[in-house]
mmCIF file with all atom_site columns, C-alpha atoms in Angstrom:
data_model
loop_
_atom_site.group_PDB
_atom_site.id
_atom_site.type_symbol
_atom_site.label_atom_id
_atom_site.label_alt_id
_atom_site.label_comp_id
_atom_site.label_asym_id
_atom_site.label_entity_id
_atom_site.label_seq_id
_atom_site.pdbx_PDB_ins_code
_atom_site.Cartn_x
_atom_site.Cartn_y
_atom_site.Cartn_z
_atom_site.occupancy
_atom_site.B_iso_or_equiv
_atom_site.pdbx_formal_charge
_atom_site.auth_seq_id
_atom_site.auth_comp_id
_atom_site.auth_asym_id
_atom_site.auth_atom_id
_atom_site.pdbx_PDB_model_num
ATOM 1   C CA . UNK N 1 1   ? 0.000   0.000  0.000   1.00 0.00 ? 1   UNK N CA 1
ATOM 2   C CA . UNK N 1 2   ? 1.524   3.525  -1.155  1.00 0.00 ? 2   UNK N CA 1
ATOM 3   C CA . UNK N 1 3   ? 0.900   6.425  1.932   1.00 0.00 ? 3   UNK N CA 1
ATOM 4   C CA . UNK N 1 4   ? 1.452   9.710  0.868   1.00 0.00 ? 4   UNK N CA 1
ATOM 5   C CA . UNK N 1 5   ? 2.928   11.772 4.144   1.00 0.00 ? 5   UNK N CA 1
ATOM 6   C CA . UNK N 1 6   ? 2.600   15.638 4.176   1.00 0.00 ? 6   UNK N CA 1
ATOM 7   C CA . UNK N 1 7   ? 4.027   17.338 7.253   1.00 0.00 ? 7   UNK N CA 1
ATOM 8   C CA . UNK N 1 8   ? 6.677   20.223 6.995   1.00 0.00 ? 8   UNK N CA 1
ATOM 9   C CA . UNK N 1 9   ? 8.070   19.422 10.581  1.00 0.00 ? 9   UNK N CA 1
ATOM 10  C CA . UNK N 1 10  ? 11.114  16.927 8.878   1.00 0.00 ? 10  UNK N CA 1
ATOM 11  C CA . UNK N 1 11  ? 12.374  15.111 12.182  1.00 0.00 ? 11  UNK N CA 1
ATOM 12  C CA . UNK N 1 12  ? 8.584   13.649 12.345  1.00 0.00 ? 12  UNK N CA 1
ATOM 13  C CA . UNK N 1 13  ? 7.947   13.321 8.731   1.00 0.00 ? 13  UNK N CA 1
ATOM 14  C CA . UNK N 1 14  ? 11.268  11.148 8.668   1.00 0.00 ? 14  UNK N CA 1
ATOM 15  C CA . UNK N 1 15  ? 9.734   9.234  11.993  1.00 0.00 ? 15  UNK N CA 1
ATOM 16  C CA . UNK N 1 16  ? 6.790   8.581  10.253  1.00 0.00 ? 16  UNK N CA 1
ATOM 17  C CA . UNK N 1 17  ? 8.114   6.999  6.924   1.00 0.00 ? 17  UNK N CA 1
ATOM 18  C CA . UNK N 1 18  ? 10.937  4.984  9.346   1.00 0.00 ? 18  UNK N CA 1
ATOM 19  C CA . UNK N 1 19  ? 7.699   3.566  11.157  1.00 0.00 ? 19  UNK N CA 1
ATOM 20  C CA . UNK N 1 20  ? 5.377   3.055  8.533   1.00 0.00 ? 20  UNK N CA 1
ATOM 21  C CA . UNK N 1 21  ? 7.918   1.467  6.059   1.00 0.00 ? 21  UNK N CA 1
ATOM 22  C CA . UNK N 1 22  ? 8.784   -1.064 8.723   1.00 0.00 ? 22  UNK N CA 1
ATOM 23  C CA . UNK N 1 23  ? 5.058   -1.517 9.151   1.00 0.00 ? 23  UNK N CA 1
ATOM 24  C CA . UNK N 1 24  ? 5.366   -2.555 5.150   1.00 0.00 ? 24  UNK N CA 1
ATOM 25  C CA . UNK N 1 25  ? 4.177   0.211  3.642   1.00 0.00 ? 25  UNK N CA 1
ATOM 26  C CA . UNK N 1 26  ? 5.922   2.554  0.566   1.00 0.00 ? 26  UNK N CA 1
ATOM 27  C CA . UNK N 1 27  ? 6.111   5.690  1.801   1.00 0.00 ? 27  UNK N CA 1
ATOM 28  C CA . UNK N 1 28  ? 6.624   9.156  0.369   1.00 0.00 ? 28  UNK N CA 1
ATOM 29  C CA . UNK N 1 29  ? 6.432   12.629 1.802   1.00 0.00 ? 29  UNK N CA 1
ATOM 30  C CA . UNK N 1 30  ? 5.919   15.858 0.534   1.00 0.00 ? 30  UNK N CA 1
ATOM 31  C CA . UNK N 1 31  ? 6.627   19.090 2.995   1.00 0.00 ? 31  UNK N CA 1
ATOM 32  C CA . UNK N 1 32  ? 4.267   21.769 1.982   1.00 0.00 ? 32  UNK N CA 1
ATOM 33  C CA . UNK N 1 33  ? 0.466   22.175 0.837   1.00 0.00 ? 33  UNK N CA 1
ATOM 34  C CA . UNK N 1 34  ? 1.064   22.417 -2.789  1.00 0.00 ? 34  UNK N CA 1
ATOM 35  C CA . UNK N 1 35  ? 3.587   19.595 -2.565  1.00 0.00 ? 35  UNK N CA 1
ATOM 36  C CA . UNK N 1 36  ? 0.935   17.616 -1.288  1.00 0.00 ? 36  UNK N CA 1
ATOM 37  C CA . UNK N 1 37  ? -1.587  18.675 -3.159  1.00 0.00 ? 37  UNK N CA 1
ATOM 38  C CA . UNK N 1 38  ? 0.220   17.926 -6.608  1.00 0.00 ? 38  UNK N CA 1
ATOM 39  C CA . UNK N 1 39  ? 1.555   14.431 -5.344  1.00 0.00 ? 39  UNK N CA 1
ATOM 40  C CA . UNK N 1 40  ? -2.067  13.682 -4.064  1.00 0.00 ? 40  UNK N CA 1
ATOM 41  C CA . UNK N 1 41  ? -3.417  14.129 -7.590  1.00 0.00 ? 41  UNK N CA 1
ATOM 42  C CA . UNK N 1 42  ? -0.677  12.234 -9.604  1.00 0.00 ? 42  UNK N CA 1
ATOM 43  C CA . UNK N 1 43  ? 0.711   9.735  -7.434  1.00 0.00 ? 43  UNK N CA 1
ATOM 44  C CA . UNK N 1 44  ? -1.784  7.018  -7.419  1.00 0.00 ? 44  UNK N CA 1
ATOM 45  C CA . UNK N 1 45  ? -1.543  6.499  -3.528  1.00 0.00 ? 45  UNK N CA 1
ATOM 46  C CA . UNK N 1 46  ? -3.537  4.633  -1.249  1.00 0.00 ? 46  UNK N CA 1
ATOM 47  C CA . UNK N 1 47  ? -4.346  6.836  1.645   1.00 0.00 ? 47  UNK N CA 1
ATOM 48  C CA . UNK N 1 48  ? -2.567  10.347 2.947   1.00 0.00 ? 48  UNK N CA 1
ATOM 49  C CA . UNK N 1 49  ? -1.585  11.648 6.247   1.00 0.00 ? 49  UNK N CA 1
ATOM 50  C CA . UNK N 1 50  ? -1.862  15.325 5.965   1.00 0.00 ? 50  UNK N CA 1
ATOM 51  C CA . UNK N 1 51  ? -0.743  18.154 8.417   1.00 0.00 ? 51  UNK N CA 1
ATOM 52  C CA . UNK N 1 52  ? -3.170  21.181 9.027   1.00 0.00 ? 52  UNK N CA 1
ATOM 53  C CA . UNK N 1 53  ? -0.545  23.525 9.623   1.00 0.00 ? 53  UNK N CA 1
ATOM 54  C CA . UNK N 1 54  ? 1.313   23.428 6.152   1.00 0.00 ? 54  UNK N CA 1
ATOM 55  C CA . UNK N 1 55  ? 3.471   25.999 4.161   1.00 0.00 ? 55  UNK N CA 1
ATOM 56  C CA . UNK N 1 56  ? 1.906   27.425 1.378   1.00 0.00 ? 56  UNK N CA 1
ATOM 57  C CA . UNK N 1 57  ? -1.559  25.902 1.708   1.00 0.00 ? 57  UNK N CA 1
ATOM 58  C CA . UNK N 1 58  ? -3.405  24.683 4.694   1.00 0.00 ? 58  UNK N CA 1
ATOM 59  C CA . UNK N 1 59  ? -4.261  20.710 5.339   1.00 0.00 ? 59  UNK N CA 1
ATOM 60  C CA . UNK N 1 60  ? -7.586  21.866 5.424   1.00 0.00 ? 60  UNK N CA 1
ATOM 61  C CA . UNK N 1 61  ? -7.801  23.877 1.710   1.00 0.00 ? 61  UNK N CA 1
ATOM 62  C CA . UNK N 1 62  ? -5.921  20.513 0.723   1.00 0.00 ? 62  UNK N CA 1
ATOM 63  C CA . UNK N 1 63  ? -8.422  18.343 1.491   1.00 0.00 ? 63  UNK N CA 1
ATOM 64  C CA . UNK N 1 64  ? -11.081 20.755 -0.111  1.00 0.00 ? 64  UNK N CA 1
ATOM 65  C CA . UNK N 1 65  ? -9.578  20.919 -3.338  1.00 0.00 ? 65  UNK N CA 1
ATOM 66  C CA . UNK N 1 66  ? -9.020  17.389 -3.508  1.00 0.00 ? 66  UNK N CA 1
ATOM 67  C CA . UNK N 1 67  ? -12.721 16.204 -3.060  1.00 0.00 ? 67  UNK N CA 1
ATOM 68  C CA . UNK N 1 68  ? -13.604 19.306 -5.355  1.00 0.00 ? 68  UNK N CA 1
ATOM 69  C CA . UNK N 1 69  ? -11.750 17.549 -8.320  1.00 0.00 ? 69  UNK N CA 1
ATOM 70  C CA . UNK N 1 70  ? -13.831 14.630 -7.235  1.00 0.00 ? 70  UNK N CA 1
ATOM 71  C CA . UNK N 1 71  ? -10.650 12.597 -5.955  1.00 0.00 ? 71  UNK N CA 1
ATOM 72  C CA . UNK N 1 72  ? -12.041 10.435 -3.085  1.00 0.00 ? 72  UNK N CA 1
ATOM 73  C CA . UNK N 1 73  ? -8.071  9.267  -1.444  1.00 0.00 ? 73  UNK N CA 1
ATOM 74  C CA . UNK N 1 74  ? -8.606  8.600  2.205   1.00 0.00 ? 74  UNK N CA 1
ATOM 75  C CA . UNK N 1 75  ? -7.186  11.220 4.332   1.00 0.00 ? 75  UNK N CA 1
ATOM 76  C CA . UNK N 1 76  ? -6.121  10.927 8.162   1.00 0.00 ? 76  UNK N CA 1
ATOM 77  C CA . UNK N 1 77  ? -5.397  14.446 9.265   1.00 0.00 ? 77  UNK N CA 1
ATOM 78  C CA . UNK N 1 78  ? -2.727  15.226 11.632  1.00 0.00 ? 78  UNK N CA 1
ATOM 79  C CA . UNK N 1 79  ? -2.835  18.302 13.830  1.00 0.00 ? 79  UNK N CA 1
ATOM 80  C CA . UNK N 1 80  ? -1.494  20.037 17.338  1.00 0.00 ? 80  UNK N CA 1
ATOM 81  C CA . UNK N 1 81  ? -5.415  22.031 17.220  1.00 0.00 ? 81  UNK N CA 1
ATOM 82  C CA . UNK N 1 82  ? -6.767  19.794 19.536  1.00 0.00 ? 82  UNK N CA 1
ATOM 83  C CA . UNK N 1 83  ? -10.427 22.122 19.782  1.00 0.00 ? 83  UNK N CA 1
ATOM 84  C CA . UNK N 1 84  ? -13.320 20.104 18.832  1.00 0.00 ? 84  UNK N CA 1
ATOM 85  C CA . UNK N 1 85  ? -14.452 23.210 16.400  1.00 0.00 ? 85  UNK N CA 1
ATOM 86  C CA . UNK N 1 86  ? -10.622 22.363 14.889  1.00 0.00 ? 86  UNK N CA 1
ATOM 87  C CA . UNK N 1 87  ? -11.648 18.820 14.546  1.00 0.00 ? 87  UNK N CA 1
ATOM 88  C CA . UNK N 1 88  ? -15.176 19.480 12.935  1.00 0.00 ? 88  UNK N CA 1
ATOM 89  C CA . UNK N 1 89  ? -13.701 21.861 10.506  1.00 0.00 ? 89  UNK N CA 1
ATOM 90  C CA . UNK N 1 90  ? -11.064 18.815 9.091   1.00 0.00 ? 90  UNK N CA 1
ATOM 91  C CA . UNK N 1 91  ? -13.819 16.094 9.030   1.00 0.00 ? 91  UNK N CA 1
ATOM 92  C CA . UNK N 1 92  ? -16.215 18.860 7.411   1.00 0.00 ? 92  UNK N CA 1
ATOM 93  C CA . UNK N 1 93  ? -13.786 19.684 4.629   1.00 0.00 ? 93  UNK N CA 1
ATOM 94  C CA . UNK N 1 94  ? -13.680 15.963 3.475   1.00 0.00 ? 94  UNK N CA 1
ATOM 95  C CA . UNK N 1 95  ? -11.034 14.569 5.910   1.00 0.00 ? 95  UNK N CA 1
ATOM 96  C CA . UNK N 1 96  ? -11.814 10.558 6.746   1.00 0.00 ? 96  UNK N CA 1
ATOM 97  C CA . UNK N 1 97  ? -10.552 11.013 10.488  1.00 0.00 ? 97  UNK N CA 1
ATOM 98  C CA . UNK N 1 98  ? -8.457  13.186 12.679  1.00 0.00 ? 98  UNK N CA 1
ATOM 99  C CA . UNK N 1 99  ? -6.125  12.426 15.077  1.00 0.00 ? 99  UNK N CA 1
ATOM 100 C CA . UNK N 1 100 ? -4.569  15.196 17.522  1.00 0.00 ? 100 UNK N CA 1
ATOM 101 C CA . UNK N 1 101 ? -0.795  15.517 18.333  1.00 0.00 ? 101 UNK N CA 1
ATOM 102 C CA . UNK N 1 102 ? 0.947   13.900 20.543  1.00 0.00 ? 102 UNK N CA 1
ATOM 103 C CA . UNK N 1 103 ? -0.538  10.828 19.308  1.00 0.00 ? 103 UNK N CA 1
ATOM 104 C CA . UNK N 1 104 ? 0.254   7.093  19.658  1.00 0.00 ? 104 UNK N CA 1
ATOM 105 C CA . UNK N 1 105 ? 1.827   6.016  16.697  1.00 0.00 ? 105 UNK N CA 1
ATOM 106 C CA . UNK N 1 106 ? -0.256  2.391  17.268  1.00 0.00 ? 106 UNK N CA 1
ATOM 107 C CA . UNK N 1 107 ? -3.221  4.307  17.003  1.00 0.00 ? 107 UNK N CA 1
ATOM 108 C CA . UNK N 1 108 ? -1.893  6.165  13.673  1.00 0.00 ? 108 UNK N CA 1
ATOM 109 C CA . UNK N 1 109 ? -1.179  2.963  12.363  1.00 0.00 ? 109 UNK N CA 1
ATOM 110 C CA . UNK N 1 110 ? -4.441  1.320  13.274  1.00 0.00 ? 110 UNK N CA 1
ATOM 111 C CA . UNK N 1 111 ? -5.978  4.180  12.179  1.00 0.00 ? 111 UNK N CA 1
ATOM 112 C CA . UNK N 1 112 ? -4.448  4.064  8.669   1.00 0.00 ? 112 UNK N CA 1
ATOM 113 C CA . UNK N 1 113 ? -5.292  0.328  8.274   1.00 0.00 ? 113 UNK N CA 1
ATOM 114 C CA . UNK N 1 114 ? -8.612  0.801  9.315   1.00 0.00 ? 114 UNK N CA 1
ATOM 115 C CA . UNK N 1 115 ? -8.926  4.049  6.361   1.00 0.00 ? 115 UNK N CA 1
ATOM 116 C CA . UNK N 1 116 ? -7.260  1.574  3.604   1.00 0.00 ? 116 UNK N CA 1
ATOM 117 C CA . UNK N 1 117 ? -10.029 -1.196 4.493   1.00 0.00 ? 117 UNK N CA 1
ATOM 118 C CA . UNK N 1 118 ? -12.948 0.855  4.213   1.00 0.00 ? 118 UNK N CA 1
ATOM 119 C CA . UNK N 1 119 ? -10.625 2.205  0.711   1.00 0.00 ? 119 UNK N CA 1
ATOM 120 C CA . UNK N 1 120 ? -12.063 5.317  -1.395  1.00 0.00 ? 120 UNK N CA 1
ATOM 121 C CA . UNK N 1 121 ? -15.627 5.417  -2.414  1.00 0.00 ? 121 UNK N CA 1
ATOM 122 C CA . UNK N 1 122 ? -17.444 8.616  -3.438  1.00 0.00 ? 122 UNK N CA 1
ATOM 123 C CA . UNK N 1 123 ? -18.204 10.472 0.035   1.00 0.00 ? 123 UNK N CA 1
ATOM 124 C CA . UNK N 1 124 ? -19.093 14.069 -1.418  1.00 0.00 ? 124 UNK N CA 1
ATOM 125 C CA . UNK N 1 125 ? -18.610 17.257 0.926   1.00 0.00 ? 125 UNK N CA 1
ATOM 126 C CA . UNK N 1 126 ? -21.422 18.791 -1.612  1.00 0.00 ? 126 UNK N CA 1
ATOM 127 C CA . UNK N 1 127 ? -24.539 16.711 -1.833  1.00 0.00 ? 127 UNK N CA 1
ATOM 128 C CA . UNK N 1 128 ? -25.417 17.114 -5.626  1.00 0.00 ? 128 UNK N CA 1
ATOM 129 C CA . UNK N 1 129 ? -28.696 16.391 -8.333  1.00 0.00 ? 129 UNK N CA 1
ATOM 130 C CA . UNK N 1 130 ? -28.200 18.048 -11.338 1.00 0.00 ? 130 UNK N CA 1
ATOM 131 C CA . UNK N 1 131 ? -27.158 21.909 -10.565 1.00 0.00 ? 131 UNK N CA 1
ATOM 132 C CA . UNK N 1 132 ? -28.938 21.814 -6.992  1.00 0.00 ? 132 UNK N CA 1
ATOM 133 C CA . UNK N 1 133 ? -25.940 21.269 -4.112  1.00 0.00 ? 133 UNK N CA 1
ATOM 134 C CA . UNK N 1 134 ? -26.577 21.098 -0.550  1.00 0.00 ? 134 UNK N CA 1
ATOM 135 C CA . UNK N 1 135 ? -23.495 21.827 1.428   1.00 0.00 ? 135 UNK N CA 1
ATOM 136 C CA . UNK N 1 136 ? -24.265 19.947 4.743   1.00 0.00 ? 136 UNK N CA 1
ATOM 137 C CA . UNK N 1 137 ? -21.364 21.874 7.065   1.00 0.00 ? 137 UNK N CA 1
ATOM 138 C CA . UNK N 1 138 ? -21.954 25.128 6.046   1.00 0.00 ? 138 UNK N CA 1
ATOM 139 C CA . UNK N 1 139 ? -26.363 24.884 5.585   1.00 0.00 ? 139 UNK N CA 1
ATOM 140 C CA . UNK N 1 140 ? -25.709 26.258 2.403   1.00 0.00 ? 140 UNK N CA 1
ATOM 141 C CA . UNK N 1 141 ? -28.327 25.633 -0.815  1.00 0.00 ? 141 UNK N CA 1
ATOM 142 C CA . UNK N 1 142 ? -27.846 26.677 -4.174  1.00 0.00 ? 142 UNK N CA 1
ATOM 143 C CA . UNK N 1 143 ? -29.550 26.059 -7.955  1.00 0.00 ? 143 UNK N CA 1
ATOM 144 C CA . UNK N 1 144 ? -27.719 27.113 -10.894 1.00 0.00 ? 144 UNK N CA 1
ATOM 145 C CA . UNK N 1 145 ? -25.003 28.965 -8.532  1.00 0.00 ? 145 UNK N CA 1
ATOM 146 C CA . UNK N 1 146 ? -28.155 31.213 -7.011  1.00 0.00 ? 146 UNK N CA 1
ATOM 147 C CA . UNK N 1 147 ? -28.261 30.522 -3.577  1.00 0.00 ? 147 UNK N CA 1
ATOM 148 C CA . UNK N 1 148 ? -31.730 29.308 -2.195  1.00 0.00 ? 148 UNK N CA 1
ATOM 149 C CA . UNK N 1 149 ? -32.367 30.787 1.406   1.00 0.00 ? 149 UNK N CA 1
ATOM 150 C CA . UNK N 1 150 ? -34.203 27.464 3.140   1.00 0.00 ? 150 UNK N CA 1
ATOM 151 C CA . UNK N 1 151 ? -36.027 27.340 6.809   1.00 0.00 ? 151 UNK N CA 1
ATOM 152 C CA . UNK N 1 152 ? -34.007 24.989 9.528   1.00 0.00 ? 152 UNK N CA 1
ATOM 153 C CA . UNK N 1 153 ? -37.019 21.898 8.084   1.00 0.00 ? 153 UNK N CA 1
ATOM 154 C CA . UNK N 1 154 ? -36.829 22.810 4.452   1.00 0.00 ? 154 UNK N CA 1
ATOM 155 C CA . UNK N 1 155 ? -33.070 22.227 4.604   1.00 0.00 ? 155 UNK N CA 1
ATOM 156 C CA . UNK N 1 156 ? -33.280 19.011 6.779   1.00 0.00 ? 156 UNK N CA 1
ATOM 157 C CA . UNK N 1 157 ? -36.212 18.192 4.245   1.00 0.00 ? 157 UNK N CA 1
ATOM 158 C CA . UNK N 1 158 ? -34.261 18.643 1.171   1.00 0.00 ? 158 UNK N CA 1
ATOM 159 C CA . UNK N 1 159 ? -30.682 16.909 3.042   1.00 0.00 ? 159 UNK N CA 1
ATOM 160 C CA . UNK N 1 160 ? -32.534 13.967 3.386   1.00 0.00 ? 160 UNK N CA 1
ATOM 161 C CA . UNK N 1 161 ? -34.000 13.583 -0.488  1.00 0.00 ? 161 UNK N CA 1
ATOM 162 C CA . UNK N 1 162 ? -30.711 14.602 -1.719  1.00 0.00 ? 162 UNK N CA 1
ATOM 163 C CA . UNK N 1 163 ? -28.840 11.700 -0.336  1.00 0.00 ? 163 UNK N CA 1
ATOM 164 C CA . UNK N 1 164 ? -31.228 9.318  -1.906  1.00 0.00 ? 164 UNK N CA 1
ATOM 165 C CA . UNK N 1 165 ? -31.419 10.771 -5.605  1.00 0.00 ? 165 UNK N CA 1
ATOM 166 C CA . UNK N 1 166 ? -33.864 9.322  -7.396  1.00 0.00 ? 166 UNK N CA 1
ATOM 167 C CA . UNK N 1 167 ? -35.481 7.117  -4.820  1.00 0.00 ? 167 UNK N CA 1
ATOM 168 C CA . UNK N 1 168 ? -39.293 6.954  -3.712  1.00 0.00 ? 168 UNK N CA 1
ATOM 169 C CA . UNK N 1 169 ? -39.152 8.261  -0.263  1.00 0.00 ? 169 UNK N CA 1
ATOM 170 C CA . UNK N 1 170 ? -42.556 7.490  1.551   1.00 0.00 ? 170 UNK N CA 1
ATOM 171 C CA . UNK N 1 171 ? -44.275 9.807  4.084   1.00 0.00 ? 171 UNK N CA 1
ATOM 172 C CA . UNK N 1 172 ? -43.970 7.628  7.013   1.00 0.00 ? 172 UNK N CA 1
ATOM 173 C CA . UNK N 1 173 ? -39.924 7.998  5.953   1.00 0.00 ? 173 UNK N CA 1
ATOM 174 C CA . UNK N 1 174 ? -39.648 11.559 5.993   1.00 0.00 ? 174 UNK N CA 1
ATOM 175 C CA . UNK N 1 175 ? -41.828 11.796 9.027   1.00 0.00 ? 175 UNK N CA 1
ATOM 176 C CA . UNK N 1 176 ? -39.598 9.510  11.109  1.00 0.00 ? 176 UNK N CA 1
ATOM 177 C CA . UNK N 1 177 ? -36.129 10.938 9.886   1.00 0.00 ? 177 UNK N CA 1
ATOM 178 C CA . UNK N 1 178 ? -36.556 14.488 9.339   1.00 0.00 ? 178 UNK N CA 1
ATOM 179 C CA . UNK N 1 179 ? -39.314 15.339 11.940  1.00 0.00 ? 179 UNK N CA 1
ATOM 180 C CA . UNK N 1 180 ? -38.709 14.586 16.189  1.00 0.00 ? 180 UNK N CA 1
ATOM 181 C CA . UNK N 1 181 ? -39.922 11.575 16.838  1.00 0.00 ? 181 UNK N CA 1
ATOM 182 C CA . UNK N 1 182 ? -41.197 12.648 19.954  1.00 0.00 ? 182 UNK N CA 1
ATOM 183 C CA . UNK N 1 183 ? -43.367 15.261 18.798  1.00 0.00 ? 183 UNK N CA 1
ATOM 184 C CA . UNK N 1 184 ? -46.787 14.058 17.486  1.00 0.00 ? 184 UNK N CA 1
ATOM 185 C CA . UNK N 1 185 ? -46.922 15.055 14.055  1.00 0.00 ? 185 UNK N CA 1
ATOM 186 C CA . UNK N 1 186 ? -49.737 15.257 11.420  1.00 0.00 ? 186 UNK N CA 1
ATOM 187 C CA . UNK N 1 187 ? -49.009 13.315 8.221   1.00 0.00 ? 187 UNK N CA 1
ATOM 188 C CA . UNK N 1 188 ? -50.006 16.136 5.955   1.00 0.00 ? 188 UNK N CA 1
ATOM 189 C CA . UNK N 1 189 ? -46.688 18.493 7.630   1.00 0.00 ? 189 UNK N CA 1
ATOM 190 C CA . UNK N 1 190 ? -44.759 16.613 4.992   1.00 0.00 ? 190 UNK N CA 1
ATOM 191 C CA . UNK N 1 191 ? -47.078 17.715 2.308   1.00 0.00 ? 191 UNK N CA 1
ATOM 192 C CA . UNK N 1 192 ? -47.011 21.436 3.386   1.00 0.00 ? 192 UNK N CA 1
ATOM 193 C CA . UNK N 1 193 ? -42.824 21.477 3.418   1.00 0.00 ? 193 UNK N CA 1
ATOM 194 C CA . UNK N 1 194 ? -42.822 19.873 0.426   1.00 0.00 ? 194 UNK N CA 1
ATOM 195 C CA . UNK N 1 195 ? -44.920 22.327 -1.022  1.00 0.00 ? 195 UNK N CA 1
ATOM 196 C CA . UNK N 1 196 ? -42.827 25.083 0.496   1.00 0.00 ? 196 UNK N CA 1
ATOM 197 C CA . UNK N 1 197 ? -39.788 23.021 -0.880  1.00 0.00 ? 197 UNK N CA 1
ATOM 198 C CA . UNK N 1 198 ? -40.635 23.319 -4.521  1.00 0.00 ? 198 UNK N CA 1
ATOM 199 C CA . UNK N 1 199 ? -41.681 27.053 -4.562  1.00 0.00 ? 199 UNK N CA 1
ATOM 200 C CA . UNK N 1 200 ? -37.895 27.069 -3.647  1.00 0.00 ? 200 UNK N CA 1
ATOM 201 C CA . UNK N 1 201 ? -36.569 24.694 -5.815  1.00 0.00 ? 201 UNK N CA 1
ATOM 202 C CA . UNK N 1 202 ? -38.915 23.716 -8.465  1.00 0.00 ? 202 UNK N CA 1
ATOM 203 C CA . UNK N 1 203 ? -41.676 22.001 -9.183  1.00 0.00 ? 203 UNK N CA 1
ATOM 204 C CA . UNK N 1 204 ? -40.137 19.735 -11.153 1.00 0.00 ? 204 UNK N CA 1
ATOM 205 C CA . UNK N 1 205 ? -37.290 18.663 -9.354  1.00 0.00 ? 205 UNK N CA 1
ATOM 206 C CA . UNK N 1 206 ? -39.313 17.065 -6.403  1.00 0.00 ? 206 UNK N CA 1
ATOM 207 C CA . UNK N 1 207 ? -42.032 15.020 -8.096  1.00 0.00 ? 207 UNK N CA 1
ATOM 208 C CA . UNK N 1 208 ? -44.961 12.928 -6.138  1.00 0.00 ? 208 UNK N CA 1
ATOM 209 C CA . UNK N 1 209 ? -45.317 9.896  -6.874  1.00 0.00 ? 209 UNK N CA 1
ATOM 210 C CA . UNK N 1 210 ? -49.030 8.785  -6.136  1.00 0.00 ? 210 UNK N CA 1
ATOM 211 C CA . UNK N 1 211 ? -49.243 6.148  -3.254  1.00 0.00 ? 211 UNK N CA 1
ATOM 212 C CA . UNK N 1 212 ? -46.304 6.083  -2.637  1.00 0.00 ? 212 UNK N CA 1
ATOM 213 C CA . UNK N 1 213 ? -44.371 8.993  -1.507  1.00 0.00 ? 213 UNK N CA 1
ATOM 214 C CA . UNK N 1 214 ? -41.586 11.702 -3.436  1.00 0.00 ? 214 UNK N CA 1
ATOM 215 C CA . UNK N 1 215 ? -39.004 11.676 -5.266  1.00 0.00 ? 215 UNK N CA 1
ATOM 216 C CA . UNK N 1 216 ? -36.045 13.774 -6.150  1.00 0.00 ? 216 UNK N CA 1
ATOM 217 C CA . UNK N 1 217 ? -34.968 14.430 -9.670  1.00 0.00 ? 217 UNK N CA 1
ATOM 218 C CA . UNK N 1 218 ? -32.230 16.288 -11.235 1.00 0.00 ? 218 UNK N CA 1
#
């Protein structure tokens, strides 16, 4: 398995590639964001340890550019911002974990493995159908790059559909995942946000299907 290392501190980014090449890994490293970011792209690697404090470019713009070009290589982000906002932000951006400095280097490892089973399937930071996007971390909503201003339900409403594109999504469904469970709830409150929903974002991009329930479209 090829890791891709990125940390501009050298004595650890040596440490690292000593440790995981004895763990039987190839192992390369790059020192600075657009180092990383290049190598990322063209290397063909397996997974990538990143830094967030980089030269040049942050871990975190790394990891943002990378899933905006659609490339989907596992990254476990390193970082001495311990905060759980700090950690948030990394896993928002499209990082697959984070682990804080000082760390064990048998977690790292473990860590890593665990990445390089689970390998690199399509895990979007943008939920996308057709030019609507849904950006989850930052309850954003646009169509055609206008951005469409959404109530705290309408955008729960709409997360939900969006990560099941093209599937018939019952009332009873929406009702139990999008609405509190405690709350007693009349049936017809999913008719009146979906309603609400397409004034926002088309008619024809949420379609009812009779019986049944509703359906996203792109």
């Amino acid at each position: 398995m090829r890791v891709l290392v990125v940390e501009d501190e050298t004595r650890l980014a040596a440490a690292l590639q000593r440790g995981l090449t004895a763990e039987g890994f190839v192992v390369d490293t790059a020192g600075t964001g657009p180092a990383g970011l290049d190598a990322a792209r063209h290397g063909g690697y397996d997974a990538m340890i990143l830094d967030v404090m980089l030269p040049g470019l942050s871990g975190y713009e790394v990891v943002r550019r990378l899933r905006a070009d659609e490339c989907w290589l596992p990254v476990l982000m390193l970082s001495a911002k311990d905060g759980e906002y700090d950690q948030a932000d990394g896993l928002d951006c499209g990082a697959d974990d984070y682990l804080t400095k000082p760390f064990s280097y048998v977690v790292l490892v473990a860590r890593l493995r665990a990445l390089l089973r689970r390998g690199a399937p399509e895990r979007p930071t943008v939920l996308a159908v057709g030019d609507l996007r849904l950006d989850p971390a930052r309850r954003r909503v646009t169509r055609a790059d206008t951005e469409v201003v959404l109530t705290a339900r309408e955008f729960a409403l709409l997360e939900y559909l969006i990560r099941r594109p093209g599937e018939v999504i019952s009332k009873t469904e929406l009702l139990d995942h999008v609405w509190d469970a405690s709350l007693r709830t009349a049936p017809n409150a999913v008719e009146v946000y979906v309603g609400y929903l397409r004034r926002k974002i088309g008619r024809d991009r949420l379609e009812t299907v009779r019986g049944a329930g509703y359906r996203l479209t792109s």
